[in-house]
Coordinates of C-alpha atoms in Angstrom, one line a residue:
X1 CA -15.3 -4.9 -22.6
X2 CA -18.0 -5.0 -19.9
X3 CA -17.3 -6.3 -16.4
X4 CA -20.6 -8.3 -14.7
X5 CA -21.6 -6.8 -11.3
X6 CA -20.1 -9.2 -8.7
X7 CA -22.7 -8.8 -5.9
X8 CA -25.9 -11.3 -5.5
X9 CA -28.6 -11.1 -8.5
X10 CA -31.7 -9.7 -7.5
X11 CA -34.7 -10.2 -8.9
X12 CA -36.4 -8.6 -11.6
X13 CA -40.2 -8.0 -13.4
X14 CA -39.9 -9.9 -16.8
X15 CA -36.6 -11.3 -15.6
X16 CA -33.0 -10.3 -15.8
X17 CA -31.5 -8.5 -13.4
X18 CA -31.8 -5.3 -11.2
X19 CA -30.2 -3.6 -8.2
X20 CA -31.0 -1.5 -5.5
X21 CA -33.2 1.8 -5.7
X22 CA -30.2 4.6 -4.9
X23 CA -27.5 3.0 -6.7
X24 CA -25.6 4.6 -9.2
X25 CA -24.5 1.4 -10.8
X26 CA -27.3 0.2 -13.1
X27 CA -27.5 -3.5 -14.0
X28 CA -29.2 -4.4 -17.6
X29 CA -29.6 -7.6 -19.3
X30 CA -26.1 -7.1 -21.2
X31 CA -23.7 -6.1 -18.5
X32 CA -23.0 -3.2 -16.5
X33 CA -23.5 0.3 -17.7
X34 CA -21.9 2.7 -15.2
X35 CA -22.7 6.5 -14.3
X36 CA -20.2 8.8 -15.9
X37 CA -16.6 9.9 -13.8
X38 CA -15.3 13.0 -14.9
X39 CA -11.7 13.0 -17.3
X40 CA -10.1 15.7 -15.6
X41 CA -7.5 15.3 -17.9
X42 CA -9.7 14.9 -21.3
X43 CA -8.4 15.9 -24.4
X44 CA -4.6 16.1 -23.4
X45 CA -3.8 13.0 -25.7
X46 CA -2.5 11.3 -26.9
X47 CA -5.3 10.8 -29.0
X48 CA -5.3 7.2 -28.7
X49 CA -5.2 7.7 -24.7
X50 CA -8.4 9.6 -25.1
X51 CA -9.7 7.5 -27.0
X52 CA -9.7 4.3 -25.0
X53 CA -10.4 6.6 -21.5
X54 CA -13.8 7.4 -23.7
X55 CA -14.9 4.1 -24.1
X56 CA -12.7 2.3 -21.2
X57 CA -13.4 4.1 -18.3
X58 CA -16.3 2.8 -17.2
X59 CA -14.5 -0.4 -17.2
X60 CA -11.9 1.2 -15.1
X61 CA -14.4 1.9 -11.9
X62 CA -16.1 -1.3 -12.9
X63 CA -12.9 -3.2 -12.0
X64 CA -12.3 -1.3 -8.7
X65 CA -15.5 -1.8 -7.5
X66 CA -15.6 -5.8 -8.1
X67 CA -12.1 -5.5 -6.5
X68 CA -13.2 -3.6 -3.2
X69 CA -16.5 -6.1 -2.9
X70 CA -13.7 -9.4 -3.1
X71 CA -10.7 -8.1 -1.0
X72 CA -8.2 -10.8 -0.3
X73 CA -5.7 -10.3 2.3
X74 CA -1.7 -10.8 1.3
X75 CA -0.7 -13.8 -0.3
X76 CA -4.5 -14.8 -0.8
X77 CA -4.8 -12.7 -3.8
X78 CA -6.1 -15.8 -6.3
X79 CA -9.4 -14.4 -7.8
X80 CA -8.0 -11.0 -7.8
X81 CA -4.9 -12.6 -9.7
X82 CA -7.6 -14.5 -12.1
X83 CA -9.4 -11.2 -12.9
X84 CA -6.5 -9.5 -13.5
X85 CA -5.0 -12.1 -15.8
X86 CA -8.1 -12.7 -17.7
X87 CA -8.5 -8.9 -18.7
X88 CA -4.9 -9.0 -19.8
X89 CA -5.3 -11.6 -22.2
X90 CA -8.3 -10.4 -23.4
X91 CA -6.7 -7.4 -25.3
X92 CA -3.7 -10.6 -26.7
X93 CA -1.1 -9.7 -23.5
X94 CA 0.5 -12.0 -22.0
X95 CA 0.7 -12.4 -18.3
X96 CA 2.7 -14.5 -16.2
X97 CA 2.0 -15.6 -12.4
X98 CA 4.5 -15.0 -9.9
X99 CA 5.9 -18.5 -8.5
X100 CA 4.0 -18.0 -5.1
X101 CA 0.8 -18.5 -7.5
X102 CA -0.3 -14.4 -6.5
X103 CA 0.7 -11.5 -8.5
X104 CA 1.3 -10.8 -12.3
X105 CA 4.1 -9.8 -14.4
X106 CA 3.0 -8.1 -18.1
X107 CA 5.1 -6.5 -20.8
X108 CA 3.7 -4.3 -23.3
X109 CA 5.1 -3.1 -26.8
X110 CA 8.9 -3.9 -27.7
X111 CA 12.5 -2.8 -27.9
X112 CA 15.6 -3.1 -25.5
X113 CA 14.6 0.0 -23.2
X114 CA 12.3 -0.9 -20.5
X115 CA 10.5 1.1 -17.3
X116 CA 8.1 -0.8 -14.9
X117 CA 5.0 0.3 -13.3
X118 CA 3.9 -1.0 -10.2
X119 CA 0.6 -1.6 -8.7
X120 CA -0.1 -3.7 -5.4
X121 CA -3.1 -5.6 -4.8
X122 CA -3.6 -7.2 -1.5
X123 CA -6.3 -6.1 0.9
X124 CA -5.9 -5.6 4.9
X125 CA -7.4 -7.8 7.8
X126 CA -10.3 -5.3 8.5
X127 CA -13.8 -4.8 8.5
X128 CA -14.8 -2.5 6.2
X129 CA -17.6 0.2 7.4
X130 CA -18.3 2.4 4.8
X131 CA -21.9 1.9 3.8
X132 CA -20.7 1.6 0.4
X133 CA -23.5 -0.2 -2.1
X134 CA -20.2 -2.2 -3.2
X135 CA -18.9 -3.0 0.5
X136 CA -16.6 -6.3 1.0
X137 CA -18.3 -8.8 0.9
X138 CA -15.1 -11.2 2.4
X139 CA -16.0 -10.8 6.2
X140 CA -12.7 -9.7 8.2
X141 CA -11.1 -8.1 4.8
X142 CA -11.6 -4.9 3.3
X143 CA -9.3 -2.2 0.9
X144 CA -9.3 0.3 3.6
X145 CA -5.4 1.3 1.7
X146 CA -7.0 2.1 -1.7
X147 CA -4.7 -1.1 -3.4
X148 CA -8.4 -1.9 -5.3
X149 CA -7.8 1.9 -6.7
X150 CA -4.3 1.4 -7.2
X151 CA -4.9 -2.1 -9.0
X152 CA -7.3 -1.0 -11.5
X153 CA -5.5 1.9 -12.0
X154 CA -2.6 -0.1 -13.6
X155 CA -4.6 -2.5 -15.3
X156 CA -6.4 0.7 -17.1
X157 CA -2.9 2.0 -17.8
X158 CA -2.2 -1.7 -18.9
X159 CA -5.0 -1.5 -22.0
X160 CA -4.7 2.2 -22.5
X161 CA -0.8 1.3 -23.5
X162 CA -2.3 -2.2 -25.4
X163 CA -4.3 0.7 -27.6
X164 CA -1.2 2.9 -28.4
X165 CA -0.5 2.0 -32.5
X166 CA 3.3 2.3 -30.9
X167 CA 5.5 2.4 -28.0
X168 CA 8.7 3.9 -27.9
X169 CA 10.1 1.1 -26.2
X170 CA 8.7 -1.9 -23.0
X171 CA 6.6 -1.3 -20.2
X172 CA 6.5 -3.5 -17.6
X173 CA 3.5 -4.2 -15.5
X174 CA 3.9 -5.6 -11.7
X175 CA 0.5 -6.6 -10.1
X176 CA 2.5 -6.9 -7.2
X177 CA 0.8 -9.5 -4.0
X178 CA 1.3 -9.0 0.0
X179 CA 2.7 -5.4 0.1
X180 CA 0.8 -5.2 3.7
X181 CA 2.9 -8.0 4.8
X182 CA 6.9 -7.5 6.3
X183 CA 8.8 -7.6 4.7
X184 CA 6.6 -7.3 1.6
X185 CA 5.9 -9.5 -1.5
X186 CA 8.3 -6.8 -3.9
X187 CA 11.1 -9.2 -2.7
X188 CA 9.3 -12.0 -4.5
X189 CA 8.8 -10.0 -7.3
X190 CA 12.6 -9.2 -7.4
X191 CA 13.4 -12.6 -6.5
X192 CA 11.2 -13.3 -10.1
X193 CA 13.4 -11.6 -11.8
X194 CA 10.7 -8.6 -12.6
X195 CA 13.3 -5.9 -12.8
X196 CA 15.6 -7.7 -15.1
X197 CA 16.5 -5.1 -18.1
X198 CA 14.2 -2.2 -16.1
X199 CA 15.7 1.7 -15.7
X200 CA 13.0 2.6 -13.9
X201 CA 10.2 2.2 -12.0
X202 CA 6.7 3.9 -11.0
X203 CA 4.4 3.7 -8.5
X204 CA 1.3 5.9 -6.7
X205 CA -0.4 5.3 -3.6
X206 CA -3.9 7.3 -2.8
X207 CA -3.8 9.8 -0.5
X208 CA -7.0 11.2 1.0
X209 CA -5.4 14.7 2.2
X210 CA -4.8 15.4 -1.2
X211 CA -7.9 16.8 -3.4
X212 CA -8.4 14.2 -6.5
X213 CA -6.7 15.9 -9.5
X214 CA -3.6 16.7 -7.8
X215 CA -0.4 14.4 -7.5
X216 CA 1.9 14.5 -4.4
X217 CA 6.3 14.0 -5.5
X218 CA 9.0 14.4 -3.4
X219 CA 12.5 14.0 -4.5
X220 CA 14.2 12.2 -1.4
X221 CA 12.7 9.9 1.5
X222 CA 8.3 10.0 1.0
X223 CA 7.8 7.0 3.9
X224 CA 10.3 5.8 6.5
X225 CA 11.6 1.7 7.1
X226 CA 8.7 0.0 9.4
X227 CA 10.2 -2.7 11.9
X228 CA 8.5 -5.1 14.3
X229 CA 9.4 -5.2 17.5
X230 CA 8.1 -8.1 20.0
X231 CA 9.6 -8.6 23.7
X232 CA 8.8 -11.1 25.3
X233 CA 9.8 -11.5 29.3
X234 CA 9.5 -14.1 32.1
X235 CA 9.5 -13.9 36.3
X236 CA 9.5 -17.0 38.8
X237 CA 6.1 -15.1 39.3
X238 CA 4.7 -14.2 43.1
X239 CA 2.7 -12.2 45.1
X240 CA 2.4 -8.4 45.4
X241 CA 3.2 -8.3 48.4
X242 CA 6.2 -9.5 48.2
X243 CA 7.9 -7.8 45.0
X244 CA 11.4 -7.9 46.3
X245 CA 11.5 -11.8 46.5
X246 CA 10.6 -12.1 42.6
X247 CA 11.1 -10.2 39.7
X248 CA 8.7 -7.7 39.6
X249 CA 7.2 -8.3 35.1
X250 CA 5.0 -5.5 35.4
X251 CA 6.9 -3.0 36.3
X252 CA 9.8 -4.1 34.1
X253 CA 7.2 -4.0 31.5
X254 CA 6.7 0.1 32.1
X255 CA 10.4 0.8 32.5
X256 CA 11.0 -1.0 28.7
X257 CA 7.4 0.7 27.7
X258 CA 8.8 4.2 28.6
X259 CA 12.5 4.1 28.5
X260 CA 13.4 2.9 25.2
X261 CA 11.4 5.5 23.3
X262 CA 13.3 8.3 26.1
X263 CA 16.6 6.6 25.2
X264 CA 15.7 6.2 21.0
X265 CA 15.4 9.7 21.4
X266 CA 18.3 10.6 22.9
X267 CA 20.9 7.9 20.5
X268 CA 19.4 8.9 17.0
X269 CA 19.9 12.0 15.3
X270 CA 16.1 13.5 15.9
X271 CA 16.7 14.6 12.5
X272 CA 16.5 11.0 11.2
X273 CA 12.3 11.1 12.3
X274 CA 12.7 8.1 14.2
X275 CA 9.3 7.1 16.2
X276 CA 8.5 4.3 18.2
X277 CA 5.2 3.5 19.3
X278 CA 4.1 0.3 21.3
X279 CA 0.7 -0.8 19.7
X280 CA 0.2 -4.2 22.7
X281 CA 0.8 -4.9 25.8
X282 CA -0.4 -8.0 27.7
X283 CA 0.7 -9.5 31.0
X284 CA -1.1 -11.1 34.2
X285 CA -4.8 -11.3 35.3
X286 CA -5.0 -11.2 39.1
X287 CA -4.9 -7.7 40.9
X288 CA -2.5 -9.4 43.9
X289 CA -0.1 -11.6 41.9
X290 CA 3.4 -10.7 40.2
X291 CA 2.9 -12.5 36.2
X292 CA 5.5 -15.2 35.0
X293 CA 5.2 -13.8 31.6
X294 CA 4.1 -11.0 29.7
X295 CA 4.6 -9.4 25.9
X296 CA 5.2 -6.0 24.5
X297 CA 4.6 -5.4 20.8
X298 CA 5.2 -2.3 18.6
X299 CA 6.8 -0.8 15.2
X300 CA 9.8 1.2 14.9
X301 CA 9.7 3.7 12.3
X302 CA 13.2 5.9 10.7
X303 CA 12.8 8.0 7.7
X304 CA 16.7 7.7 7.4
X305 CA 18.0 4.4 5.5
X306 CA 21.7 5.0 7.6
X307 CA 20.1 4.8 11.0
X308 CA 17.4 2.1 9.9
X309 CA 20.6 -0.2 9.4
X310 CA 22.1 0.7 13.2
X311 CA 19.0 0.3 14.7
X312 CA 18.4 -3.3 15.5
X313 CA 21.7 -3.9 17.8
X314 CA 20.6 -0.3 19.1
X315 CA 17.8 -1.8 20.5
X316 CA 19.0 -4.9 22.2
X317 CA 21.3 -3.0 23.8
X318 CA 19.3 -0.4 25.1
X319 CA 16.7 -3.4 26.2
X320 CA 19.4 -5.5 28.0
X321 CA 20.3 -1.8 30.1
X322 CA 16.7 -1.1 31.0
X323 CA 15.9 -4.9 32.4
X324 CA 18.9 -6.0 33.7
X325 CA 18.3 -3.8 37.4
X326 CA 15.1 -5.5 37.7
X327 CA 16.1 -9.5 37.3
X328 CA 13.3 -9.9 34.4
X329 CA 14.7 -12.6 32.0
X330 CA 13.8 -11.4 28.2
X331 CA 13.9 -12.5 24.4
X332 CA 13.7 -9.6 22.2
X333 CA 12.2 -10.5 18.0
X334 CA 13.4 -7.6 16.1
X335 CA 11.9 -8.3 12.7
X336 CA 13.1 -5.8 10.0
X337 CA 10.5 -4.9 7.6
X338 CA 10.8 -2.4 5.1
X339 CA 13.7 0.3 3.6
X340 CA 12.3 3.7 3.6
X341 CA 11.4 4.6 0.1
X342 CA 14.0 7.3 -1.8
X343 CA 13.1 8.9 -4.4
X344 CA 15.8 9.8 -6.7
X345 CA 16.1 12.9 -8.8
X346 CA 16.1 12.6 -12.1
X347 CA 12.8 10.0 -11.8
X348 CA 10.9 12.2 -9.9
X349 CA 11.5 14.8 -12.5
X350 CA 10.5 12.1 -15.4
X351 CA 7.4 11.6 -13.3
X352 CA 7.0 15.2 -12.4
X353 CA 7.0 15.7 -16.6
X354 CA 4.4 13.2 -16.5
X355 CA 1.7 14.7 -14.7
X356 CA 2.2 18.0 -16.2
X357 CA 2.2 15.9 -19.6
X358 CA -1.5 13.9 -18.4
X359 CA -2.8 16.7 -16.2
X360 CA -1.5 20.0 -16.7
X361 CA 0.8 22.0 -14.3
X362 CA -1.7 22.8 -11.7
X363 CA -1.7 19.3 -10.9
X364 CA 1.7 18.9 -9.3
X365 CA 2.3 19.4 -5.6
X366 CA 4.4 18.7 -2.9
X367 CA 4.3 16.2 -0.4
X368 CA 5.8 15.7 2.7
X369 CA 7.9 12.3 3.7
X370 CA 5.2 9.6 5.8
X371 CA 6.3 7.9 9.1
X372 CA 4.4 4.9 7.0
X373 CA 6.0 1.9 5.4
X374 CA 5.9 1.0 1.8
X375 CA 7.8 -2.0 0.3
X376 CA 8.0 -0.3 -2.8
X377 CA 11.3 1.2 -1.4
X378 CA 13.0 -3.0 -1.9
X379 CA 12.9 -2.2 -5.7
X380 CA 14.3 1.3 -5.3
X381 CA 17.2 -0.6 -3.7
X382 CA 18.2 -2.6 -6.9
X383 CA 16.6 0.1 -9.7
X384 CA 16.2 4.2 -9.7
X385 CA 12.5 5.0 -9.7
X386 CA 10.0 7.6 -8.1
X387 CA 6.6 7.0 -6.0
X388 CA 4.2 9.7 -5.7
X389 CA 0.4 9.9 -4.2
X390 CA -2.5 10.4 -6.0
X391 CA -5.0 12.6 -4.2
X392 CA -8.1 11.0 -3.8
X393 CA -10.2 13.1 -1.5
X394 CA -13.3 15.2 -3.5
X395 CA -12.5 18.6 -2.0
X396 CA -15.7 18.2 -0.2
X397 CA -16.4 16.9 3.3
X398 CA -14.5 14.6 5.9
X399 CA -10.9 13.2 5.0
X400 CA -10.8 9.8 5.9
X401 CA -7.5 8.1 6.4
X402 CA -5.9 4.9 5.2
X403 CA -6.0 1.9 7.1
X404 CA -9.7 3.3 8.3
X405 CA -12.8 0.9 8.3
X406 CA -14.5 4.2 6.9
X407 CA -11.9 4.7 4.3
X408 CA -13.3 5.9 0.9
X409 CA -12.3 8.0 -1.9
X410 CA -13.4 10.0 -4.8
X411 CA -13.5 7.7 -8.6
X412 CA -12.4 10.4 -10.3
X413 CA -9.0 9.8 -9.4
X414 CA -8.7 6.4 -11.0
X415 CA -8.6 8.3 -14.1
X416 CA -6.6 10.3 -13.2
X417 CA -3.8 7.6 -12.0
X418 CA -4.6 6.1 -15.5
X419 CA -3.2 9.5 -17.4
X420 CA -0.2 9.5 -15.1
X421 CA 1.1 6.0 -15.0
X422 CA 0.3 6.2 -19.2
X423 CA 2.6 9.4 -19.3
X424 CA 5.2 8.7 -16.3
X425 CA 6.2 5.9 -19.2
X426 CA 6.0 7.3 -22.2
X427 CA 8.1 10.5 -20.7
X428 CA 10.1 7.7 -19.0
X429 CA 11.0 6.2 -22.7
X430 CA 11.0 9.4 -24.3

């Protein structure tokens, strides 16, 4: 299968098509022919898995990099949906659209027993600044969270599994939409009915502090619940001079700013890693006048699923105590967004057996639980399952982080994710 380079034609001597001096992607009349990206698990089988990696993974960094040049931000994901559902078919799957017309559900092979594999595929609202030769090309949008990586991982994993002459049972692929927005699109695919008849469920998510060719489990919480907070307060307003005839919004502004982090800290368990951190503030514009209005936003983090659910009447209360001295009114949003993600035992040593099956034991290693949110954890609340990180970082150079304009990683990890995702089922089924 070849995938067409998706940036603009240039022109050629003798027509056709060319690209840039420098690049190692090279554009011939037929297609795309790209460089070569190291197996590091080659010739670990099954044979048919090798096989197809041979001659498919080209294909594989193909699809990432048409992905990362046409990002599309949560619940826009409609040519990356088309792409994806048009390689399915190709190789006589059968993919169906999620109802909100984003996202894919695929099953592969036959039999009652079922396990799911997960991939998502939105974009964030960034500007990407990598330099890359395949740079977004969607201004304001950019796969500065690797989802590209992640997505053409699965669909990889998808055709790998298509090759097999057998499966020992389902495999479910979710192409899941709008994991970067709260409280995440895996409650639409739940709400689909996508983990109907599933034991378990899979997932990675790159991680560029981990050297490609290793794979980061954790049996337990690996990210914490992510809530919104938004405050909103009012004041009759009034000049500085004359504070104590109004209701003084700035100032209530620091007392919330600094006193509800001092008083989180001091009515969680500190054991729980609950962290909040305000990310705007905005009130006023004169120097000598007392705002009517003014709005603090921020996240609220808990890497412990009993405090997540104490936490929002926690908060109000704790707000109502720190304005009601100053006479500020208030209306406090507490949006909850999503359950940290628990990994359960015996899947994260199905998934452990997996990347010692695809990769050899050198490739496990430990990882330690993220104050970051994943909506993966919604389906761990309904099904058992395990989500791990694939390291993505060459060994070489600077590490940058997710959610960075600069954010890139090293291709040799897409195969990689390929071999595990292929064996986290097959052990999962065994």
């Amino acid at each position: 299968m070849t995938v067409l380079d998706s940036r603009p034609e240039l022109p050629r001597e003798g027509g056709g098509r060319r690209h840039e001096e420098g690049s190692d992607v090279l554009i011939t009349d037929s297609g795309v022919s790209m460089s070569d990206v190291a197996d590091l698990g080659a010739g670990r089988g099954p044979a048919w898995l090798d096989e197809w990696l041979a001659s498919g993974a080209a294909d594989v960094v193909a699809w990432r990099r048409h992905l990362h040049a046409h990002p599309e931000v949560s619940r826009q994901e409609h040519d990356t949906t088309e792409l994806l559902a048009g390689v399915l078919r190709s190789v006589g799957l059968h993919p169906a659209a999620l109802p909100g017309g984003t996202g894919l559900i695929c099953d592969i092979g036959s039999g009652e027993r079922c396990v799911a594999l997960r991939a998502d595929i939105d974009a964030l609202p960034l500007t990407e600044n990598t330099g890359l030769p395949f740079s977004s090309t969607n201004e304001g949008a950019c796969h500065a969270c690797g989802h590209d990586a992640h997505t053409a991982v699965l669909l990889g994993a998808a055709l790998a599994l298509a090759s097999a002459p057998e499966l020992p049972g389902r495999v479910r692929l979710i192409f899941q939409p709008a994991e970067e927005s709260m409280p995440g699109g895996a409650l639409d695919v739940i709400a689909a009915g996508a983990l109907d008849g599933v034991e378990r469920i899979f997932g990675l998510h790159c991680d560029p502090r981990l050297e490609v060719g290793r794979v980061g489990t954790r049996v337990g919480a690996i990210t914490s619940a992510a809530d919104l907070l938004e405050l909103k307060l009012t004041s009759p307003g009034g000049h500085t001079s004359r504070p104590h005839l109004t209701a003084d919004l700035v100032h209530a502004l620091g007392t919330v700013i600094t006193g509800l982090p001092a008083l989180l800290s001091r009515r969680v368990d500190p054991r729980s890693g609950t962290v909040l951190t305000w990310g705007a503030v905005h009130a006023g514009q004169a120097a000598n006048a007392v705002p009517q209005d003014g709005l603090l936003r921020g996240t609220l983090r808990t890497g412990d699923h009993h405090v997540w659910n104490e936490l929002e009447p926690l908060v109000k209360d704790l707000v109502q105590s720190l304005l009601w001295p100053t006479g500020v009114g208030f209306e406090l949003e507490h949006r909850r967004g999503v359950p940290p993600v628990v990994n359960d035992a015996e899947s994260t040593a199905v998934l452990r057996a997996g990347i010692e099956a695809a990769l050899g034991e050198d490739a496990l290693a430990g990882t330690e639980q993220s104050s970051g949110g994943e909506d993966f954890g919604w389906y761990l609340e309904h099904i058992s399952g395990s989500f791990a990180r694939l390291g993505v970082w060459s060994g070489e150079g600077r590490q940058y982080d997710l959610h960075q304009p600069t954010f890139t990683l090293d291709e040799r990890a897409l195969l990689v994710g390929v071999r595990v995702m292929v064996h986290a089922a097959l052990t999962a089924l065994a």
